[in-house]
Backbone as a ProteinNet text record, in pm:
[ID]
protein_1_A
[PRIMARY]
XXXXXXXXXXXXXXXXXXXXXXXXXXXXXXXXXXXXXXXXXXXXXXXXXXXXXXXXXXXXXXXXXXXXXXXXXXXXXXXXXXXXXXXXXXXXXXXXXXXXXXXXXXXXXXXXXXXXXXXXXXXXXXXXXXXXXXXXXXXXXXXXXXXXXXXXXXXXXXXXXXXXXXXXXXXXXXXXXXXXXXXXXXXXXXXXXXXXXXXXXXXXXXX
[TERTIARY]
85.1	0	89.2	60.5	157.3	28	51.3	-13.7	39.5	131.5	172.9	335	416.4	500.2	585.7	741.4	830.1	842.1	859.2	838.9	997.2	1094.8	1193.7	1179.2	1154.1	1132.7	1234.9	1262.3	1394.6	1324.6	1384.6	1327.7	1190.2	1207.4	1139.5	1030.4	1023.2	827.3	890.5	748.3	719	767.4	845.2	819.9	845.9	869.7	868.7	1033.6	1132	1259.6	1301	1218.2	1241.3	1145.3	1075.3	1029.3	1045.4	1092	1101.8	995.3	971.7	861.2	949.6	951.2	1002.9	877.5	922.5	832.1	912.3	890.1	901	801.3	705.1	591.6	572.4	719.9	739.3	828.6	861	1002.8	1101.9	1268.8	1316.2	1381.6	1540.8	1589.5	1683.4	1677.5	1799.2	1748.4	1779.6	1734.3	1842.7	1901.1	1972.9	1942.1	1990.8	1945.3	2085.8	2090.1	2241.9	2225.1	2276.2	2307.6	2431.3	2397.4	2503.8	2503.3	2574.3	2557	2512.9	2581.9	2527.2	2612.8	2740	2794.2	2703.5	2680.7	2604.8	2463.7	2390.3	2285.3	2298.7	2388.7	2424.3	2502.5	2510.4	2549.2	2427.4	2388.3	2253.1	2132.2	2162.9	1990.2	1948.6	2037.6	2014.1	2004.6	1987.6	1918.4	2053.6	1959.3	2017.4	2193.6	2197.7	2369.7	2451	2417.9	2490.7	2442.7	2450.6	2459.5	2532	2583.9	2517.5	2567	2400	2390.7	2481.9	2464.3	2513.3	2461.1	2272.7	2196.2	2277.3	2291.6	2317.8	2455.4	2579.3	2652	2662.5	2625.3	2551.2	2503.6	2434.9	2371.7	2464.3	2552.3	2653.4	2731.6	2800.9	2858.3	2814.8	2678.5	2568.1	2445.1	2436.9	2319.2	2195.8	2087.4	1969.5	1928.8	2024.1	2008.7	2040.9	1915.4	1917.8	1845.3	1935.1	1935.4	1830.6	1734.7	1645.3	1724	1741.9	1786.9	1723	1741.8	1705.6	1762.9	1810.1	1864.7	1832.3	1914.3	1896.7	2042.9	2059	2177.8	2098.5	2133.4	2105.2	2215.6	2155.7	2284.6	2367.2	2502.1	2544	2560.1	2508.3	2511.2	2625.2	2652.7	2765.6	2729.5	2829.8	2824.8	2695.2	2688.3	2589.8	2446.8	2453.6	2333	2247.2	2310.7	2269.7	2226.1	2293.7	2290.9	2179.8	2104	2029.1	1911.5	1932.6	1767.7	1788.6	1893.3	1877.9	1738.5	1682.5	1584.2	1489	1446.2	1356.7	1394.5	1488.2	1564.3	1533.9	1566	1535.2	1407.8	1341.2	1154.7	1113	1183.9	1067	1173	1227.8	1322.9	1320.3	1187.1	1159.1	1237	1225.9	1309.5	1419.2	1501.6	1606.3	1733.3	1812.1	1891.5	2051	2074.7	2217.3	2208.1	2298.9	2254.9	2409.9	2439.3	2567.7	2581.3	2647	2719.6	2814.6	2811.5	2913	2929.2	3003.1	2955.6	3142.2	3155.5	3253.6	3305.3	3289.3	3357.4	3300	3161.8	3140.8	3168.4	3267.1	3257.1	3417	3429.9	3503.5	3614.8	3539.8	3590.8	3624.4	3747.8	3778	3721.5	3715.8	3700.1	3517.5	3445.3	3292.6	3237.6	3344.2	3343.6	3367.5	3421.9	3479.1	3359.6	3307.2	3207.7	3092	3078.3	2904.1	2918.4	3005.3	3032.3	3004.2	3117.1	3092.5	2932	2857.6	2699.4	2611.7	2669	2550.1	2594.6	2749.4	2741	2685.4	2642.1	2603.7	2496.9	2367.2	2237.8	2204.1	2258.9	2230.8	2265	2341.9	2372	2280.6	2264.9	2129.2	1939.8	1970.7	1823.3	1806.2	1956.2	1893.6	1958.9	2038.7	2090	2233.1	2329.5	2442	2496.5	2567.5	2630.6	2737.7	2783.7	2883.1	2920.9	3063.3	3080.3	3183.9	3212.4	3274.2	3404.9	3516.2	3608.2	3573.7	3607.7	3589.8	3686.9	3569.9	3699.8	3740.1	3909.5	4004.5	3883.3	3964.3	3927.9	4018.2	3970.1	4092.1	4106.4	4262.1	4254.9	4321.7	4312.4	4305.4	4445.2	4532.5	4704.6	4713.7	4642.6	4685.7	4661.7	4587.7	4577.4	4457.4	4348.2	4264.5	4136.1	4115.5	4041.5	4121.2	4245.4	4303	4292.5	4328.1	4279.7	4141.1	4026.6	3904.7	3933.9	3960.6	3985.3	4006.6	4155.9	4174.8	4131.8	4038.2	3913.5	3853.7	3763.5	3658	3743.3	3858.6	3901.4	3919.3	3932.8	3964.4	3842.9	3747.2	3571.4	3501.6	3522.6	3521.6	3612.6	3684	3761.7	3747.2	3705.1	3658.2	3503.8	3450.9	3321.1	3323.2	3415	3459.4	3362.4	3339.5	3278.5	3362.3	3275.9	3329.4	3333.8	3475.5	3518	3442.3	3416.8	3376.7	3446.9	3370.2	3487.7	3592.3	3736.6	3790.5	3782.8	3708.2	3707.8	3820.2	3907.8	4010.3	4103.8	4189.3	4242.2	4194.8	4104	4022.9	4032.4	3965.2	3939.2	4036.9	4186.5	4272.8	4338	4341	4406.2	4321.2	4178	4125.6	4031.2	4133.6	4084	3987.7	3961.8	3909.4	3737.6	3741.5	3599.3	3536.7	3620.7	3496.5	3493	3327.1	3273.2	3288.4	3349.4	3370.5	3497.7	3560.1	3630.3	3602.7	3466.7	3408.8	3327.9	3200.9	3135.3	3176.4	3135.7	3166.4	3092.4	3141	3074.3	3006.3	2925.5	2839.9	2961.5	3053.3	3124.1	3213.6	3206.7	3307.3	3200.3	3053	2963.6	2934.8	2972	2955.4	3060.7	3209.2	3281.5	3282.3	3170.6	3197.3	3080	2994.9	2889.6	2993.4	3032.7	3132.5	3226.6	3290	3344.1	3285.3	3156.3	3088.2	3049.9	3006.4	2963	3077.9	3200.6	3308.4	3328.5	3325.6	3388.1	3272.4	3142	3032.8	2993.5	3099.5	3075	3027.8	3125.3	3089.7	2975.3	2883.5	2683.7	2628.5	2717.4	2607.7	2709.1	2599.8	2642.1	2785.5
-117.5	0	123.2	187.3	355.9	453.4	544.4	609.1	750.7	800.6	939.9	881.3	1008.5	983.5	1084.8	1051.1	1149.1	1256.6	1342.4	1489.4	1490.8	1397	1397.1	1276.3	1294.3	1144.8	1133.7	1094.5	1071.6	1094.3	1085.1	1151.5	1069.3	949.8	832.3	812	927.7	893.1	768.2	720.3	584.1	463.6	364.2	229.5	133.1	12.6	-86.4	-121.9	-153.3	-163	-326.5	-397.3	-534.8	-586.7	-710.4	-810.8	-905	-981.2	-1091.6	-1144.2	-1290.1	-1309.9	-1448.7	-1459.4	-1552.8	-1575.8	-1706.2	-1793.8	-1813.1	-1790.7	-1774.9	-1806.7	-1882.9	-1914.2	-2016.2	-2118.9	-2195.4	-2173.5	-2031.8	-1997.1	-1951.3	-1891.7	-1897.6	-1751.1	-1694.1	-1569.4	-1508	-1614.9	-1575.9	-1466.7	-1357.3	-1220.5	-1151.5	-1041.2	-922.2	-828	-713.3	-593	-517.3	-507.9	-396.3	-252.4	-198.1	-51.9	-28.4	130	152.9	287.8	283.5	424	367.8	436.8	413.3	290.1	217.8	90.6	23.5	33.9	-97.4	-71.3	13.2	21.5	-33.9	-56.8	-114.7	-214.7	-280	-439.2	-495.8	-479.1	-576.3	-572.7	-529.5	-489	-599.9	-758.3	-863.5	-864.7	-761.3	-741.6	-830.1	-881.7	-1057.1	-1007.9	-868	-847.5	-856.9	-845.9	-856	-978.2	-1095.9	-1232.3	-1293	-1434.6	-1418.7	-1341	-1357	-1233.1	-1284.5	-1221.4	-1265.8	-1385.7	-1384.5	-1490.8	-1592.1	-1569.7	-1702.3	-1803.3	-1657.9	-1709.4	-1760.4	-1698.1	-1830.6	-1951.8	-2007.3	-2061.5	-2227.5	-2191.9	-2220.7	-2294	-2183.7	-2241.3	-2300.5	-2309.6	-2370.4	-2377.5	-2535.4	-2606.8	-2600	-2592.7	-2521.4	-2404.3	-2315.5	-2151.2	-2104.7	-1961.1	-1888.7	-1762.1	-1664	-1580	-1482.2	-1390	-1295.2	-1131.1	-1093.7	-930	-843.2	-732.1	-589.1	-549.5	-437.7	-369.4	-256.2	-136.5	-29.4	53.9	73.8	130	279.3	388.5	474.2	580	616.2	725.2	869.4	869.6	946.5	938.8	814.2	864	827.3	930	899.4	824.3	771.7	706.1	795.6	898.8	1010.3	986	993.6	965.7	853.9	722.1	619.6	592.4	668.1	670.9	759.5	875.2	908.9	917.5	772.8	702.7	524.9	478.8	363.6	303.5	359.7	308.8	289.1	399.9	387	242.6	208.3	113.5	-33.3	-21.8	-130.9	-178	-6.4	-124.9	-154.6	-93.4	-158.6	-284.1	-336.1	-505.8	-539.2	-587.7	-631.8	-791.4	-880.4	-991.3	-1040.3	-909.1	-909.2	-967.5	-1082.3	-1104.3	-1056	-1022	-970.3	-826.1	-703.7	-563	-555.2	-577	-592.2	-449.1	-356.2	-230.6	-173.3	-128	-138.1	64.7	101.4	269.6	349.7	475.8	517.6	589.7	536.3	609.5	763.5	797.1	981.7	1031.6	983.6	996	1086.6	1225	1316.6	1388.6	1317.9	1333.1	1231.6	1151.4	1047.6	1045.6	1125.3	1084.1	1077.1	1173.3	1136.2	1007.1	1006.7	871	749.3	741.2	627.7	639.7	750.1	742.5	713.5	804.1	699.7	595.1	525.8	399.6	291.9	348.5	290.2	299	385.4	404.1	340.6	304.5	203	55.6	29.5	-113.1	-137.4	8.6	-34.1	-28.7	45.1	31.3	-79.6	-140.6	-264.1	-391.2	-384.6	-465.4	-472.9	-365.2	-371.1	-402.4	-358.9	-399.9	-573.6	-646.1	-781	-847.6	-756.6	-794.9	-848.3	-894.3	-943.9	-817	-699.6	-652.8	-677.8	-664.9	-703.9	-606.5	-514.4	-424	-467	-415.6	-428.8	-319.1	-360.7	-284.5	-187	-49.1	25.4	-36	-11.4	-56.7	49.1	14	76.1	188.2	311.2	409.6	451	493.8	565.8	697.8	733	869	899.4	794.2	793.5	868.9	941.9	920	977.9	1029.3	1011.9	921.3	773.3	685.5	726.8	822.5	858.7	737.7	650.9	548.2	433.7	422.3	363	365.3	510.9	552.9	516	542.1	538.7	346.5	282.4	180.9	87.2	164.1	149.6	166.7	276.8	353	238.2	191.1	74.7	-13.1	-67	-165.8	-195.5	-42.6	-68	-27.2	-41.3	9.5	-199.9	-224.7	-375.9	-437.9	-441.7	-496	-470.9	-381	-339.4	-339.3	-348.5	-423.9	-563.9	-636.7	-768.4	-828	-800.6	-797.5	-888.3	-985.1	-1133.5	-996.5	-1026.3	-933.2	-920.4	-844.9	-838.1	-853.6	-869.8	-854	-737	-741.8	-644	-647.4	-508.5	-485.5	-424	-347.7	-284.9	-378	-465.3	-542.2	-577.4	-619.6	-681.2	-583.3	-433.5	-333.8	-270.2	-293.4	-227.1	-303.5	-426.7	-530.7	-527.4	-502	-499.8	-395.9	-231.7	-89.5	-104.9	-229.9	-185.5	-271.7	-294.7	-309.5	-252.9	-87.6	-2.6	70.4	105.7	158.4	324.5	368.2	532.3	548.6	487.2	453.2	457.1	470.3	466.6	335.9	292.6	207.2	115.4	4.6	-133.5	-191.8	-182.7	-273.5	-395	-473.9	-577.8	-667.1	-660.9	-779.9	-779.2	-659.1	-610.8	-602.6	-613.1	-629	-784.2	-880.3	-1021.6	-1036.9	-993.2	-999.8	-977.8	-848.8	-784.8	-881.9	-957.8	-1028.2	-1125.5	-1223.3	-1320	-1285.3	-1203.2	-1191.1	-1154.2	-1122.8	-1124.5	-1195.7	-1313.8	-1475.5	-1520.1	-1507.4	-1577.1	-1530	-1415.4	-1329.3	-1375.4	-1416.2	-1408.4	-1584.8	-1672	-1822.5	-1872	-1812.1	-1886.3	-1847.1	-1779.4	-1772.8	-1887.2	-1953.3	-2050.2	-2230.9	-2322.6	-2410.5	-2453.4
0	0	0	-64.7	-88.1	-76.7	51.8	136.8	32	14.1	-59.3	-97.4	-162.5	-232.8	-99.4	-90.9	-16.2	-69.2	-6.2	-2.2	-161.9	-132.2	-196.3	-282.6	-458	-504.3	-641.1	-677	-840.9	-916.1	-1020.2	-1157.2	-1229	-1229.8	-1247.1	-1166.7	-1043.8	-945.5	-853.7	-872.1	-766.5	-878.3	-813.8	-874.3	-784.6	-824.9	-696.9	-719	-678.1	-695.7	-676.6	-577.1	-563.6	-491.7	-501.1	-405.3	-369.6	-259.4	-236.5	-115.1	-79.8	10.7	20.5	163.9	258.9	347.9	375.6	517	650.7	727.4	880.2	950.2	886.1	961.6	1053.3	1062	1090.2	1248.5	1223.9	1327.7	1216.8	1272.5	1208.7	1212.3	1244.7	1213.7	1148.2	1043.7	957.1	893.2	930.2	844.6	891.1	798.7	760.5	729.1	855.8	762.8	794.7	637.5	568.1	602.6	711.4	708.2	665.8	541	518	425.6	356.2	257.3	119.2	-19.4	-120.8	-186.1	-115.7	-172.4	-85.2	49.6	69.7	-23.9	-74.7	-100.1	-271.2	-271.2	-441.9	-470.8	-367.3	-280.8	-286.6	-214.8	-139.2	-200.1	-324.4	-411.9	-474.9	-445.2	-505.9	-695.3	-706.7	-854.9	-933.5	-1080.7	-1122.1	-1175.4	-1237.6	-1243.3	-1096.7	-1052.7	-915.2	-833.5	-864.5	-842	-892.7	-817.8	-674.2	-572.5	-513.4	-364	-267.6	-157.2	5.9	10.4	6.2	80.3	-56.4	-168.7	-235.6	-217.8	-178.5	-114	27.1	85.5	230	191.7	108.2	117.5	18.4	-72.6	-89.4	-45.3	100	185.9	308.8	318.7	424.5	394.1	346.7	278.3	372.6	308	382.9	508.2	439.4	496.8	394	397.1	273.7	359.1	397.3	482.5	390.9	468.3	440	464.9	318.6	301	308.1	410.3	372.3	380	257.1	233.9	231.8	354.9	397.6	411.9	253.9	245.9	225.9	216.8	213.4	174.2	57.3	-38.3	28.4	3.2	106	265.5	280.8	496.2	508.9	614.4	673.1	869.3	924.5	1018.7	1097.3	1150.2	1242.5	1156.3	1035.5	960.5	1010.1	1050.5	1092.9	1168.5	1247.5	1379.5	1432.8	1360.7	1393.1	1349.5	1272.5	1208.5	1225.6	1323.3	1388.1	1447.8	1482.3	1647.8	1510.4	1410.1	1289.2	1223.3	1134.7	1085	1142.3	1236.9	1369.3	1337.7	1359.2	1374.3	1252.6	1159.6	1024.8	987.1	1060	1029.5	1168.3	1231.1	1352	1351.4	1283.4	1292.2	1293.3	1197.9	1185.4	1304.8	1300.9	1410.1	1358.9	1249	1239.1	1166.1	1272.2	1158.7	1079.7	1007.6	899.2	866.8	917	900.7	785.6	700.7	597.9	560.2	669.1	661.9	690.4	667.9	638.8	532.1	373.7	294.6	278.8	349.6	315.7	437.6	543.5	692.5	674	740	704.7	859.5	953.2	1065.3	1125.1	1193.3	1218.1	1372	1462.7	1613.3	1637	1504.5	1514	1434.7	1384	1310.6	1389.1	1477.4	1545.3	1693	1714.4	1825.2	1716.6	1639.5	1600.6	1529.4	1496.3	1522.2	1595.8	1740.1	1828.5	1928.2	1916.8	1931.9	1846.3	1711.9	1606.8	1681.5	1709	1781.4	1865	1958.4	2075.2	2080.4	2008.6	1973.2	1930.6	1831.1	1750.8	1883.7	1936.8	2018.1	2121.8	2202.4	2290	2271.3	2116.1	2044.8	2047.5	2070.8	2141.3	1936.1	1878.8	1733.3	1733.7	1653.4	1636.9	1539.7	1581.6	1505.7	1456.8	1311.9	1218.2	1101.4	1118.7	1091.8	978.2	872.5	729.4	740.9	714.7	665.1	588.6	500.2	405.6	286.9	162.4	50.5	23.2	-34.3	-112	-192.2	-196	-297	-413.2	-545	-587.9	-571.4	-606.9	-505.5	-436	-321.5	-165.1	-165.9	-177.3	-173.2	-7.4	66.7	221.7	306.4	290.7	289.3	425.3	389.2	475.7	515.3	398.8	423.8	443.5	513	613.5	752.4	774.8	880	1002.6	865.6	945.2	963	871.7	872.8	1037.8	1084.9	1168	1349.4	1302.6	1410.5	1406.9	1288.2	1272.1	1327.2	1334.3	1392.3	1532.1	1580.9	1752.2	1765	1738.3	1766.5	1771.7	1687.5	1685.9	1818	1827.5	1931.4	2090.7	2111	2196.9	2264.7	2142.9	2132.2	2153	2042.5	2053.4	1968.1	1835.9	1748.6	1681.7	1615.5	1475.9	1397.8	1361	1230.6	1107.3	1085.8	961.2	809.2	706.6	592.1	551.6	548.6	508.4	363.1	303.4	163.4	81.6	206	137.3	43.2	84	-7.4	-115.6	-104.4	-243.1	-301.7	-302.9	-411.1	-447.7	-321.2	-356.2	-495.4	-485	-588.6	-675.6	-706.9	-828.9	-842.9	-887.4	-898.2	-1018.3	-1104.2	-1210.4	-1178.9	-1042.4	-1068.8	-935.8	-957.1	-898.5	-1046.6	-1038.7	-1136.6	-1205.3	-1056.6	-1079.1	-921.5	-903.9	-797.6	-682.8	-648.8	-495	-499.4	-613.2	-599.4	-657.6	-583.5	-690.5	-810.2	-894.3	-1071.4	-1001.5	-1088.6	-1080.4	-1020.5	-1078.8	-996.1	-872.5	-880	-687	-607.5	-639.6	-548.9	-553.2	-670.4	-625.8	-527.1	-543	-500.7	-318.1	-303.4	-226	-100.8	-136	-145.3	-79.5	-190.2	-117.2	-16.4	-13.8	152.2	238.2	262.6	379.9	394.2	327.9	331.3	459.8	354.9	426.8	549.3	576.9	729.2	834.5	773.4	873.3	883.6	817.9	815.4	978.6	1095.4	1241.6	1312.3	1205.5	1274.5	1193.5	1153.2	1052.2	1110.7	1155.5	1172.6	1093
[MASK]
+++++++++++++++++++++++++++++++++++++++++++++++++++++++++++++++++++++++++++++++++++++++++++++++++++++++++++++++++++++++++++++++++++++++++++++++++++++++++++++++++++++++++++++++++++++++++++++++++++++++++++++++

């Protein structure tokens, strides 16, 4: 049901972007919901060039689980963005048991960066969720090695938390610059790519 249109809409109006329909009627919490900016939001859109997905790679590497996506990347946010439409996020993915974090590359301050960070782990964590936070990939560009940096914030923010690592993307994108699409986002295949290492980093929630 579509009640009105956002005050803010693309050029194209209303359309429907994806559907999928899962059963849980049985029990059951394998669900994901992706916070993040506009790479996670062009990750996780399942759509058929960018397959296989996460859930297909899960499922791959662990026969009868086929994890439930939402994808709530959101264009431009930076870490504070998230953070101050978390508690929202949360309720419309009431089932959700893992919030998969993938945030940083529009994040411009390293010490507000590393606190609302460390406040999305700790929201997500108290909402009774498994937070799981993603390295930043490689940029081109980068020559002060500034998305190292935050890199390393995200890392002692995890640890301290004591957070199952997440996938590091930097390597990967650093070794293969030619499949980001404009050097920030990933092409159809640095998002399969990008897909498969979160499979892999997130293997010890799955029997």
């Amino acid at each position: 049901v579509v009640t009105r249109l956002p005050d803010r809409v693309n050029t194209w109006g209303l359309f429907l972007d994806e559907i999928e329909v899962y059963d849980l009627s049985l029990g059951g919490d394998d669900v994901w919901l992706f916070l993040g900016d506009s790479i996670t939001a062009a990750v996780f859109d399942r759509a058929e060039p960018r397959r296989p997905s996460f859930a297909d790679a899960v499922a791959r590497r662990h026969p009868g689980y086929r994890p439930a996506m939402i994808d709530a990347g959101l264009a431009r946010a930076t870490a504070g963005v998230l953070l101050g439409r978390i508690d929202e996020l949360l309720a419309l993915a009431p089932d959700a048991r893992v919030v998969a974090i993938g945030i940083g590359s529009n994040d411009g301050d390293l010490e507000a960066f590393r606190r609302d960070l460390a406040a999305l782990v700790d929201r997500g964590r108290r909402s009774g969720r498994i937070p799981v936070v993603a390295r930043i990939p490689w940029r081109a560009g980068d020559a002060t090695g500034w998305t190292a940096q935050k890199n390393e914030a995200l890392g002692a923010v995890g640890r301290q938390a004591g957070l199952l690592p997440g996938p590091d993307l930097f390597p990967w994108f650093e070794a293969h610059p030619g499949r980001l699409a404009d050097g920030l986002h990933p092409d159809d295949e640095g998002a399969v790519a990008a897909s498969r290492l979160w499979a892999e980093a997130v293997a010890p929630l799955y029997p």
